[in-house]
Short mmCIF file of C-alpha atoms in Angstrom, two decimals:
data_model
loop_
_atom_site.label_atom_id
_atom_site.label_comp_id
_atom_site.label_asym_id
_atom_site.label_seq_id
_atom_site.Cartn_x
_atom_site.Cartn_y
_atom_site.Cartn_z
CA ALA P 263 -43.86 -3.14 19.83
CA ILE P 264 -41.16 -5.19 21.55
CA LEU P 265 -39.13 -5.34 18.34
CA GLN P 266 -39.41 -1.54 17.99
CA ILE P 267 -38.16 -1.09 21.55
CA ILE P 268 -35.21 -3.37 20.85
CA GLN P 269 -34.38 -1.45 17.69
CA ILE P 270 -34.54 1.87 19.58
CA LEU P 271 -32.23 0.50 22.26
CA SER P 272 -29.92 -0.74 19.51
CA LEU P 273 -29.90 2.74 17.99
CA ILE P 274 -29.02 4.24 21.36
CA MET P 275 -26.18 1.74 21.64
CA ASP P 276 -24.99 2.73 18.16
CA LEU P 277 -24.88 6.38 19.22
CA ARG P 278 -22.67 5.40 22.16
CA ARG P 279 -20.09 3.62 20.05
CA ARG P 280 -16.59 4.82 20.83
CA PHE P 281 -12.90 3.98 20.60
CA LEU P 282 -10.79 2.67 23.45
CA GLY P 283 -9.11 5.38 25.48
CA PRO P 284 -5.37 5.40 26.34
CA GLY P 285 -4.58 2.34 28.43
CA GLU P 286 -8.25 1.25 28.45
CA SER P 287 -9.15 -2.43 28.08
CA ILE P 288 -12.26 -4.42 27.15
CA TYR P 289 -13.16 -6.69 30.06
CA GLY P 290 -9.48 -6.96 30.92
CA ARG P 291 -8.22 -7.39 27.35
CA ASN P 292 -6.14 -4.46 26.07
CA ALA P 293 -5.51 -3.79 22.40
CA ARG P 294 -1.72 -3.66 22.71
CA GLU P 295 -1.29 -7.25 23.89
CA HIS P 296 -4.49 -8.97 22.78
CA LYS P 297 -5.39 -7.52 19.39
CA VAL P 298 -7.29 -9.94 17.12
CA VAL P 299 -7.51 -9.85 13.32
CA LEU P 300 -10.88 -10.66 11.73
CA ALA P 301 -9.85 -12.09 8.35
CA SER P 302 -12.36 -12.78 5.60
CA TYR P 303 -12.63 -12.96 1.85
CA PRO P 304 -14.74 -9.96 0.70
CA ARG P 305 -18.51 -10.30 1.11
CA SER P 306 -18.28 -12.99 3.80
CA GLY P 307 -20.29 -11.16 6.46
CA ASN P 308 -17.56 -9.38 8.40
CA SER P 309 -19.64 -6.20 8.78
CA LEU P 310 -22.41 -8.16 10.53
CA LEU P 311 -19.95 -9.94 12.83
CA ARG P 312 -18.16 -6.66 13.59
CA SER P 313 -21.48 -5.07 14.55
CA LEU P 314 -22.32 -7.95 16.90
CA ILE P 315 -18.84 -7.83 18.44
CA GLU P 316 -19.23 -4.10 19.04
CA VAL P 317 -22.49 -4.77 20.88
CA MET P 318 -20.84 -7.52 22.95
CA CYS P 319 -18.00 -5.13 23.80
CA GLY P 320 -20.32 -2.46 25.13
CA GLY P 321 -20.08 -0.16 22.11
CA ILE P 322 -16.30 -0.26 21.60
CA VAL P 323 -15.85 -0.09 17.83
CA THR P 324 -13.89 -2.52 15.68
CA GLY P 325 -11.16 -1.39 13.29
CA SER P 326 -10.13 -2.14 9.74
CA ASP P 327 -6.96 -2.06 7.62
CA THR P 328 -8.90 -0.69 4.64
CA GLU P 329 -7.95 2.66 3.14
CA PRO P 330 -10.64 4.94 4.65
CA THR P 331 -10.84 7.23 1.61
CA ARG P 332 -12.11 4.51 -0.73
CA THR P 333 -15.73 4.75 -1.83
CA LEU P 334 -16.91 1.56 -0.13
CA SER P 335 -14.99 2.40 3.05
CA ARG P 336 -16.68 5.79 3.20
CA ALA P 337 -20.00 4.01 2.70
CA LEU P 338 -19.30 1.77 5.69
CA ARG P 339 -18.47 4.82 7.79
CA ASP P 340 -21.78 6.35 6.73
CA PHE P 341 -23.46 3.11 7.83
CA GLY P 342 -21.91 3.52 11.28
CA MET P 343 -18.66 1.52 10.99
CA VAL P 344 -16.56 4.41 12.26
CA GLY P 345 -13.46 2.27 12.77
CA GLU P 346 -12.59 2.05 9.06
CA GLY P 347 -8.86 2.63 8.63
CA VAL P 348 -8.11 2.34 12.37
CA MET P 349 -5.54 -0.29 13.42
CA ASP P 350 -3.94 1.17 16.54
CA GLU P 351 -4.62 0.70 20.25
CA ARG P 352 -8.04 2.31 19.98
CA VAL P 353 -9.49 -1.00 18.72
CA LEU P 354 -9.24 -4.62 19.87
CA VAL P 355 -10.47 -6.27 16.63
CA VAL P 356 -9.20 -5.31 13.16
CA LYS P 357 -10.89 -6.49 9.96
CA SER P 358 -8.64 -7.45 7.05
CA HIS P 359 -8.98 -8.95 3.57
CA PHE P 360 -5.25 -9.68 3.34
CA PRO P 361 -3.85 -11.55 1.42
CA GLU P 362 -6.71 -11.12 -1.08
CA ARG P 363 -5.67 -7.47 -1.09
CA ARG P 364 -3.09 -5.55 0.91
CA GLY P 365 -4.27 -3.15 3.60
CA LEU P 366 -3.01 0.30 4.46
CA ALA P 367 -0.43 -0.67 7.11
CA GLN P 368 1.49 -3.62 8.53
CA MET P 369 0.83 -5.11 11.93
CA PRO P 370 2.07 -8.20 13.84
CA VAL P 371 -0.59 -10.89 14.25
CA LYS P 372 -0.70 -13.45 17.05
CA ARG P 373 -4.42 -14.22 17.10
CA ALA P 374 -7.00 -14.21 14.32
CA MET P 375 -10.57 -15.22 13.48
CA LEU P 376 -11.20 -16.56 9.97
CA LEU P 377 -14.76 -15.86 8.81
CA VAL P 378 -15.81 -18.14 5.94
CA ARG P 379 -18.90 -18.02 3.72
CA ASN P 380 -19.96 -20.48 1.04
CA PRO P 381 -18.35 -19.53 -2.30
CA TRP P 382 -21.58 -19.49 -4.30
CA ASP P 383 -23.07 -16.62 -2.34
CA VAL P 384 -19.71 -14.93 -1.82
CA ILE P 385 -18.84 -14.81 -5.53
CA ASP P 386 -22.31 -13.58 -6.52
CA SER P 387 -22.22 -10.89 -3.83
CA TYR P 388 -18.71 -9.84 -4.89
CA PHE P 389 -19.89 -9.61 -8.51
CA ASN P 390 -22.78 -7.37 -7.43
CA MET P 391 -20.53 -5.16 -5.32
CA THR P 392 -18.01 -4.56 -8.10
CA LEU P 393 -20.64 -3.60 -10.68
CA THR P 394 -22.96 -1.59 -8.40
CA ASN P 395 -20.15 -0.06 -6.30
CA SER P 396 -22.38 -0.68 -3.31
CA HIS P 397 -22.63 -2.99 -0.31
CA ASN P 398 -26.38 -3.46 -0.44
CA THR P 399 -27.64 -2.94 -4.02
CA THR P 400 -28.69 -5.92 -6.12
CA MET P 401 -28.49 -5.97 -9.90
CA HIS P 402 -31.54 -6.72 -12.02
CA ASP P 403 -31.72 -10.28 -13.38
CA SER P 404 -31.28 -8.90 -16.90
CA GLN P 405 -27.78 -7.78 -15.96
CA TYR P 406 -26.74 -11.39 -15.46
CA GLN P 407 -27.64 -12.04 -19.08
CA ARG P 408 -25.87 -8.87 -20.15
CA PHE P 409 -22.68 -9.81 -18.30
CA ALA P 410 -22.96 -13.60 -18.59
CA ASP P 411 -19.44 -14.13 -19.95
CA LEU P 412 -17.97 -11.77 -17.38
CA PHE P 413 -19.72 -13.55 -14.49
CA GLU P 414 -18.60 -16.99 -15.64
CA SER P 415 -14.96 -15.98 -16.09
CA LEU P 416 -14.95 -14.08 -12.78
CA ALA P 417 -16.52 -17.00 -10.89
CA PHE P 418 -14.02 -19.46 -12.33
CA ALA P 419 -11.12 -17.21 -11.29
CA GLU P 420 -12.47 -16.19 -7.89
CA ILE P 421 -13.06 -19.72 -6.64
CA LYS P 422 -9.30 -20.16 -6.84
CA THR P 423 -8.78 -16.92 -4.93
CA TRP P 424 -11.33 -18.02 -2.31
CA CYS P 425 -9.51 -21.31 -1.80
CA GLN P 426 -6.07 -19.69 -1.66
CA PHE P 427 -7.25 -17.06 0.79
CA ASN P 428 -8.71 -19.54 3.27
CA ARG P 429 -5.78 -21.93 2.88
CA TRP P 430 -3.35 -19.07 3.56
CA TRP P 431 -4.91 -18.38 6.94
CA LEU P 432 -5.44 -22.02 7.84
CA GLU P 433 -1.74 -22.66 7.26
CA ALA P 434 -0.44 -19.41 8.74
CA ARG P 435 2.36 -20.09 11.21
CA GLY P 436 2.50 -18.48 14.61
CA VAL P 437 -1.18 -17.51 14.65
CA GLU P 438 -3.83 -18.83 17.03
CA LEU P 439 -6.84 -19.19 14.71
CA LEU P 440 -10.58 -19.49 15.30
CA VAL P 441 -12.66 -20.53 12.25
CA ILE P 442 -16.22 -19.19 11.95
CA ARG P 443 -18.78 -19.89 9.24
CA TYR P 444 -21.11 -17.07 8.26
CA GLU P 445 -23.99 -19.54 7.96
CA ASP P 446 -23.43 -20.70 11.55
CA LEU P 447 -23.50 -17.07 12.67
CA ILE P 448 -26.99 -16.82 11.16
CA ILE P 449 -28.42 -20.19 12.23
CA HIS P 450 -26.38 -21.11 15.32
CA THR P 451 -26.01 -17.53 16.48
CA ARG P 452 -25.63 -18.01 20.23
CA HIS P 453 -23.25 -20.91 19.86
CA THR P 454 -21.11 -19.00 17.36
CA LEU P 455 -21.04 -15.73 19.29
CA ARG P 456 -20.19 -17.66 22.45
CA ARG P 457 -17.15 -19.08 20.67
CA VAL P 458 -16.19 -15.59 19.49
CA ALA P 459 -16.51 -14.18 23.03
CA TRP P 460 -14.57 -17.15 24.43
CA PHE P 461 -11.78 -16.52 21.92
CA LEU P 462 -11.68 -12.76 22.54
CA ASN P 463 -11.49 -13.55 26.27
CA GLY P 464 -8.25 -15.44 25.74
CA CYS P 465 -9.89 -18.86 25.34
CA GLN P 466 -11.21 -18.67 28.89
CA SER P 467 -14.74 -19.28 30.11
CA ILE P 468 -17.09 -16.34 29.77
CA GLU P 469 -19.45 -17.54 32.52
CA ASP P 470 -20.12 -14.86 35.14
CA THR P 471 -18.12 -12.31 33.14
CA PRO P 472 -19.12 -9.13 31.26
CA TRP P 473 -18.70 -11.18 28.06
CA ALA P 474 -21.77 -13.22 29.04
CA ASP P 475 -23.79 -10.02 29.47
CA GLY P 476 -22.48 -8.81 26.11
CA LEU P 477 -23.59 -12.05 24.50
CA ASP P 478 -27.11 -11.55 25.86
CA ARG P 479 -27.16 -8.02 24.47
CA ALA P 480 -26.13 -9.25 21.04
CA MET P 481 -28.75 -12.00 21.12
CA SER P 482 -31.47 -9.43 21.80
CA LEU P 483 -30.97 -7.97 18.32
CA ASP P 484 -32.89 -8.92 15.19
CA LEU P 485 -30.25 -10.30 12.81
CA SER P 486 -32.06 -8.89 9.78
CA SER P 487 -31.15 -5.40 10.99
CA ALA P 488 -28.22 -6.08 13.31
CA GLY P 489 -25.57 -5.24 10.72
CA PRO P 490 -24.68 -1.75 9.50
CA TYR P 491 -26.87 -2.21 6.41
CA ILE P 492 -29.67 -4.48 5.18
CA PRO P 493 -28.07 -7.27 3.12
CA ARG P 494 -28.90 -7.72 -0.54
CA ASN P 495 -30.95 -10.87 -0.16
CA GLY P 496 -32.47 -9.56 3.04
CA GLY P 497 -33.70 -6.35 1.49
CA LYS P 498 -37.08 -7.77 0.48
CA SER P 499 -37.58 -10.64 2.88
CA GLN P 500 -35.93 -8.91 5.86
CA ARG P 501 -34.25 -12.25 6.54
CA ARG P 502 -30.73 -13.26 5.70
CA VAL P 503 -30.74 -16.29 3.43
CA PHE P 504 -27.98 -18.28 1.82
CA GLY P 505 -27.59 -20.69 -1.07
CA SER P 506 -29.89 -18.58 -3.24
CA SER P 507 -27.04 -17.71 -5.62
CA LEU P 508 -26.69 -21.28 -6.88
CA LYS P 509 -29.14 -20.42 -9.67
CA ARG P 510 -26.56 -18.03 -11.12
CA PHE P 511 -24.13 -20.87 -11.84
CA SER P 512 -24.55 -23.06 -14.91
CA PRO P 513 -24.18 -26.84 -14.42
CA ASP P 514 -20.84 -26.73 -16.22
CA LEU P 515 -19.57 -23.89 -14.04
CA LYS P 516 -20.73 -25.70 -10.89
CA ASN P 517 -18.84 -28.82 -11.96
CA ARG P 518 -15.67 -26.85 -12.64
CA ILE P 519 -15.89 -25.07 -9.28
CA ASN P 520 -16.55 -28.33 -7.44
CA PHE P 521 -13.53 -29.89 -9.14
CA ILE P 522 -11.22 -27.01 -8.17
CA ALA P 523 -12.47 -26.50 -4.61
CA ASN P 524 -13.54 -30.04 -3.75
CA SER P 525 -11.37 -30.53 -0.65
CA MET P 526 -11.99 -26.99 0.65
CA LEU P 527 -15.75 -27.34 0.19
CA ARG P 528 -15.71 -30.61 2.16
CA ASN P 529 -13.52 -29.05 4.81
CA PHE P 530 -16.04 -26.32 5.53
CA GLY P 531 -19.13 -28.46 4.97
CA TYR P 532 -20.16 -26.80 1.70
CA ASP P 533 -20.09 -29.91 -0.47
CA GLU P 534 -23.27 -31.58 -1.72
CA SER P 535 -22.77 -34.68 0.45
CA SER P 536 -22.95 -32.52 3.61
CA GLY P 537 -26.57 -31.61 2.87
CA PHE P 538 -25.69 -27.94 3.24
CA PHE P 539 -28.12 -26.80 0.54
CA SER P 540 -30.86 -29.38 1.21
CA PHE P 541 -32.67 -27.53 4.01
CA SER P 542 -35.55 -25.24 3.12
CA ALA P 543 -36.16 -21.57 3.81
CA ALA P 544 -39.27 -22.57 5.78
CA ALA P 545 -37.20 -24.82 7.99
CA ILE P 546 -34.79 -21.97 8.67
CA ALA P 547 -37.69 -19.66 9.52
CA ASN P 548 -39.19 -22.23 11.88
CA TYR P 549 -35.83 -22.69 13.53
CA GLY P 550 -36.15 -19.19 14.98
CA GLN P 551 -34.07 -16.07 14.99
CA GLY P 552 -30.57 -17.20 15.65
CA GLU P 553 -30.97 -20.15 18.02
CA ARG P 554 -32.35 -18.57 21.16
CA GLU P 555 -31.86 -21.49 23.48
CA GLU P 556 -28.68 -21.70 25.52
CA LYS P 557 -26.03 -24.20 24.47
CA SER P 558 -22.65 -24.88 26.01
CA PHE P 559 -19.46 -24.14 24.10
CA SER P 560 -18.55 -27.82 23.87
CA THR P 561 -21.89 -28.89 22.36
CA GLN P 562 -21.35 -30.98 19.22
CA GLU P 563 -24.21 -30.09 16.90
CA LYS P 564 -23.43 -32.58 14.14
CA GLU P 565 -26.92 -34.09 14.47
CA ASP P 566 -28.72 -30.79 13.98
CA PRO P 567 -31.35 -31.47 11.27
CA ILE P 568 -31.23 -27.90 9.98
CA LEU P 569 -27.57 -27.03 9.40
CA PRO P 570 -24.83 -29.29 10.76
CA LEU P 571 -21.69 -27.54 11.92
CA ALA P 572 -18.63 -28.48 9.89
CA LYS P 573 -15.54 -29.96 11.52
CA ARG P 574 -13.65 -26.73 10.88
CA ALA P 575 -16.32 -24.81 12.76
CA LEU P 576 -16.23 -27.18 15.76
CA ARG P 577 -12.52 -27.47 16.34
CA LEU P 578 -10.70 -25.52 19.04
CA PRO P 579 -8.24 -22.86 17.93
CA VAL P 580 -4.82 -24.18 16.97
CA PRO P 581 -2.11 -22.84 19.31
CA PRO P 582 0.74 -21.09 17.49
CA PRO P 583 4.15 -22.78 17.44
CA GLN P 584 6.56 -21.03 19.75
CA ILE P 585 9.65 -21.72 17.67
CA ASP P 586 10.20 -21.63 13.91
CA THR P 587 11.93 -24.95 13.30
CA SER P 588 13.72 -23.67 10.20
CA THR P 589 15.38 -20.71 11.96
CA GLY P 590 15.12 -21.57 15.64
CA GLN P 591 13.40 -18.23 16.26
CA ILE P 592 9.90 -17.28 17.32
CA HIS P 593 7.83 -16.78 14.19
CA THR P 594 5.61 -13.70 13.95
CA LEU P 595 3.17 -13.16 11.11
CA ILE P 596 3.04 -9.60 9.80
CA LEU P 597 -0.32 -8.53 8.38
CA ASN P 598 -0.12 -6.91 4.92
CA GLN P 599 3.47 -8.01 4.42
CA GLY P 600 4.21 -10.06 1.33
CA PRO P 601 2.46 -10.59 -2.00
CA GLU P 602 -1.27 -10.58 -2.60
CA ILE P 603 -2.70 -13.93 -3.73
CA ARG P 604 -4.46 -12.29 -6.67
CA HIS P 605 -1.96 -11.56 -9.46
CA LYS P 606 -1.32 -7.88 -10.12
CA ASP P 607 -2.59 -8.31 -13.69
CA SER P 608 -5.82 -10.00 -12.63
CA PRO P 609 -8.93 -8.30 -14.05
CA TYR P 610 -11.08 -9.40 -11.11
CA GLY P 611 -9.71 -7.38 -8.20
CA ARG P 612 -9.68 -3.60 -8.09
CA PHE P 613 -9.47 -3.59 -11.89
CA MET P 614 -13.20 -4.36 -11.85
CA THR P 615 -13.63 -0.66 -11.11
CA THR P 616 -12.01 0.07 -14.46
CA LEU P 617 -14.38 -2.35 -16.16
CA ARG P 618 -17.41 -0.70 -14.61
CA LYS P 619 -16.20 2.81 -15.49
CA SER P 620 -15.74 1.76 -19.12
CA LEU P 621 -19.48 1.15 -19.56
CA THR P 622 -21.42 3.51 -21.80
CA ASN P 623 -24.72 2.15 -20.45
CA PRO P 624 -25.63 2.08 -16.77
CA VAL P 625 -25.89 -1.00 -14.60
CA ILE P 626 -29.56 -1.59 -13.69
CA ALA P 627 -30.63 -2.30 -10.11
CA ASP P 628 -33.29 -4.86 -9.24
CA ASP P 629 -35.84 -2.07 -8.80
CA GLY P 630 -35.21 -0.90 -12.37
CA GLN P 631 -33.21 2.18 -11.40
CA PRO P 632 -30.03 2.97 -13.39
CA LEU P 633 -26.78 3.14 -11.45
CA ASN P 634 -23.34 4.74 -12.10
CA LEU P 635 -24.83 7.41 -14.39
CA HIS P 636 -21.96 9.84 -13.71
CA GLU P 637 -19.44 7.20 -14.81
CA VAL P 638 -21.48 6.45 -17.92
CA ALA P 639 -21.52 10.16 -18.82
CA ILE P 640 -17.73 10.33 -18.57
CA ALA P 641 -17.34 7.17 -20.63
CA ARG P 642 -19.60 8.54 -23.35
CA ASP P 643 -17.75 11.87 -23.38
CA CYS P 644 -14.48 9.99 -23.72
CA ARG P 645 -15.90 7.90 -26.56
CA ALA P 646 -17.15 10.99 -28.41
CA ALA P 647 -13.81 12.75 -27.98
CA GLU P 648 -11.89 9.73 -29.21
CA ASN P 649 -14.17 9.31 -32.22
CA ALA P 650 -13.59 12.94 -33.16
CA ALA P 651 -9.84 12.58 -32.66
CA ASN P 652 -9.66 9.43 -34.77
CA ALA P 653 -11.68 11.08 -37.55
CA ALA P 654 -9.37 14.11 -37.53
CA LEU P 655 -6.31 11.87 -37.58
CA ARG P 656 -7.61 9.94 -40.58
CA GLU P 657 -8.23 13.21 -42.40
CA LEU P 658 -4.69 14.37 -41.70
CA GLN P 659 -3.24 11.05 -42.82
CA VAL P 660 -4.89 11.52 -46.22
CA ASN P 661 -2.78 14.63 -46.72
CA SER P 662 0.76 13.36 -46.17
CA SER P 663 2.23 16.79 -47.01
CA ALA P 664 1.13 18.36 -43.78
CA PRO P 665 3.76 17.27 -41.21
CA GLN P 666 3.35 20.46 -39.20
CA GLN P 667 -0.40 19.89 -38.88
CA GLN P 668 0.24 16.30 -37.82
CA THR P 669 2.73 17.47 -35.20
CA GLN P 670 0.22 19.97 -33.84
CA PHE P 671 -2.45 17.29 -33.87
CA VAL P 672 -0.29 14.85 -31.88
CA GLU P 673 0.43 17.60 -29.35
CA SER P 674 -3.26 18.36 -29.04
CA MET P 675 -4.00 14.65 -28.60
CA ILE P 676 -1.46 14.43 -25.79
CA GLU P 677 -3.13 17.38 -24.09
CA ARG P 678 -6.57 15.84 -24.65
CA LYS P 679 -5.35 12.53 -23.26
CA GLU P 680 -4.03 14.17 -20.10
CA LYS P 681 -7.36 15.90 -19.57
CA SER P 682 -9.16 12.60 -20.09
CA LYS P 683 -6.90 10.94 -17.53
CA LYS P 684 -7.64 13.66 -15.00
CA LYS P 685 -11.35 13.32 -15.64
CA HIS P 686 -11.22 9.57 -15.13
CA ARG P 687 -9.07 9.91 -12.03
CA LYS P 688 -8.10 6.45 -10.81
CA VAL P 689 -9.35 4.76 -13.95
CA GLY P 690 -6.49 6.18 -15.99
CA ALA P 691 -3.94 6.18 -13.24
CA ARG P 692 -3.41 2.48 -12.67
CA ASN P 693 -3.96 0.40 -15.76
CA ARG P 694 -2.73 0.48 -19.37
CA VAL P 695 -4.40 -2.06 -21.60
CA SER P 696 -4.53 -2.56 -25.37
CA MET P 697 -8.18 -2.43 -26.35
CA ASN P 698 -7.67 -3.97 -29.79
CA SER P 699 -5.42 -6.86 -28.89
CA ASN P 700 -7.02 -10.31 -28.84
CA ASP P 701 -3.87 -12.10 -27.75
CA GLY P 702 -3.54 -13.95 -24.46
CA PRO P 703 -5.81 -16.15 -22.29
CA ILE P 704 -9.38 -15.21 -21.58
CA ARG P 705 -8.67 -14.19 -18.01
CA THR P 706 -6.50 -11.18 -18.89
CA LYS P 707 -7.47 -7.55 -18.43
CA THR P 708 -7.46 -7.03 -22.19
CA GLU P 709 -9.80 -9.92 -22.89
CA GLN P 710 -12.01 -9.01 -19.95
CA LEU P 711 -12.40 -5.47 -21.26
CA ARG P 712 -13.29 -6.89 -24.67
CA LEU P 713 -15.97 -9.13 -23.15
CA LEU P 714 -17.41 -6.24 -21.20
CA ARG P 715 -17.46 -3.98 -24.24
CA GLN P 716 -19.31 -6.65 -26.19
CA ALA P 717 -21.91 -6.94 -23.44
CA ASP P 718 -22.21 -3.19 -23.23
CA ALA P 719 -22.52 -2.80 -27.00
CA ALA P 720 -25.24 -5.45 -27.11
CA SER P 721 -27.50 -3.23 -25.01
CA THR P 722 -27.09 -0.12 -27.17
CA THR P 723 -25.48 1.20 -30.33
CA HIS P 724 -22.83 2.92 -28.19
CA SER P 725 -19.53 1.25 -27.34
CA PHE P 726 -16.50 2.46 -25.48
CA SER P 727 -12.98 3.19 -26.60
CA CYS P 728 -10.49 5.35 -24.80
CA GLY P 729 -7.27 5.90 -26.68
CA VAL P 730 -5.80 6.94 -30.00
CA GLY P 731 -4.91 4.35 -32.59
CA SER P 732 -4.61 0.72 -31.58
CA SER P 733 -4.00 1.19 -27.86
CA SER P 734 -5.66 2.91 -24.95
CA SER P 735 -4.90 4.05 -21.47
CA LEU P 736 -7.72 3.64 -18.98
#
């Protein structure tokens, strides 16, 4: 009954969420002078932290530099994250995935929070998101067998992106940075949220301030339902767990990831020697919902038998240098300015949408339900049209004395291709890849499409091809 009351109160708070008004501040912190970027690699728990921050701030919503018209952004808005695409003075905190991907607008950054999650769970969650096109849907175990090659190549590539992303923020000049681990947010909730409130309050004590009341409000929530949606692993157990994705990684893949990310894993306490994955789910459950007892900000919890805090999670924020020694000028970091760390030809970023839309068989959810059926229907229509076009072209090529017919055929194929592009929308607008070329390293778009087609063909007699002759335009 008490939990139901808390959830009702939480719902009421959700209904009262609002933007900052002109000139309005949050407990004395205005968005013009004190804006904070919440940076995280995708699937690191930023939606949960944003929800808790909004509760601490009395219902003032957090923003995001994500294009609000994208499918997953619209989904977050439907879940209650109404600040998607808002970066102006209506919000104090702005979520960003830059430099993993560039956001919709540039913005100067003086203060930032870096939210980090262990790469095993992050990569698995990212893989699920790209193939289900959803924040909270889990694929059936059979899909990991179906896409085994794709998962291994994606994991090997994304661990590099994960390292580069975190290193970029850790080494960013001119930015006061607070590092937060997702796992600490779950296990050491009060301690972690206290650090967040302290940072948002300008690194000043929150005792006897509205921030302390906001912290108590956030701690009254059940973490299993505190975020805008129930997490994948929490869908059945109603409890957020971590480390469960290790089973998806083969011993060889684990060794390769450990070799590449060794120093970064140690830095954040995710290496095997830290004992990060040695605690049990029962121990976590017995530890309680998010560390209810009060602890001071300076408490060093290295001796905690459940989940020791890493050095990165204990350190105070690093003050920004006032002067750029190379130019003698004050250095200011501009969010979304400069290159993305993932190469433009990488098949593992937004191109994963193209991979999913090329499937002629649906992705299966863990409850056995087929997903992306509308995309599968388009892919099959495209395949049927291309098969018919190729058959007609072969028939015309047999009769070499019909140049006029061939000219008309080519014109009709151009028209058909344009219609196919329009039908596929973004799929055909951004990427041109040769479907029959086997040249190049395995981590190219061409090779990745080939691997996906093989996996798709293995589950049915249908396969996918979109293009005339030896090339295609997706």
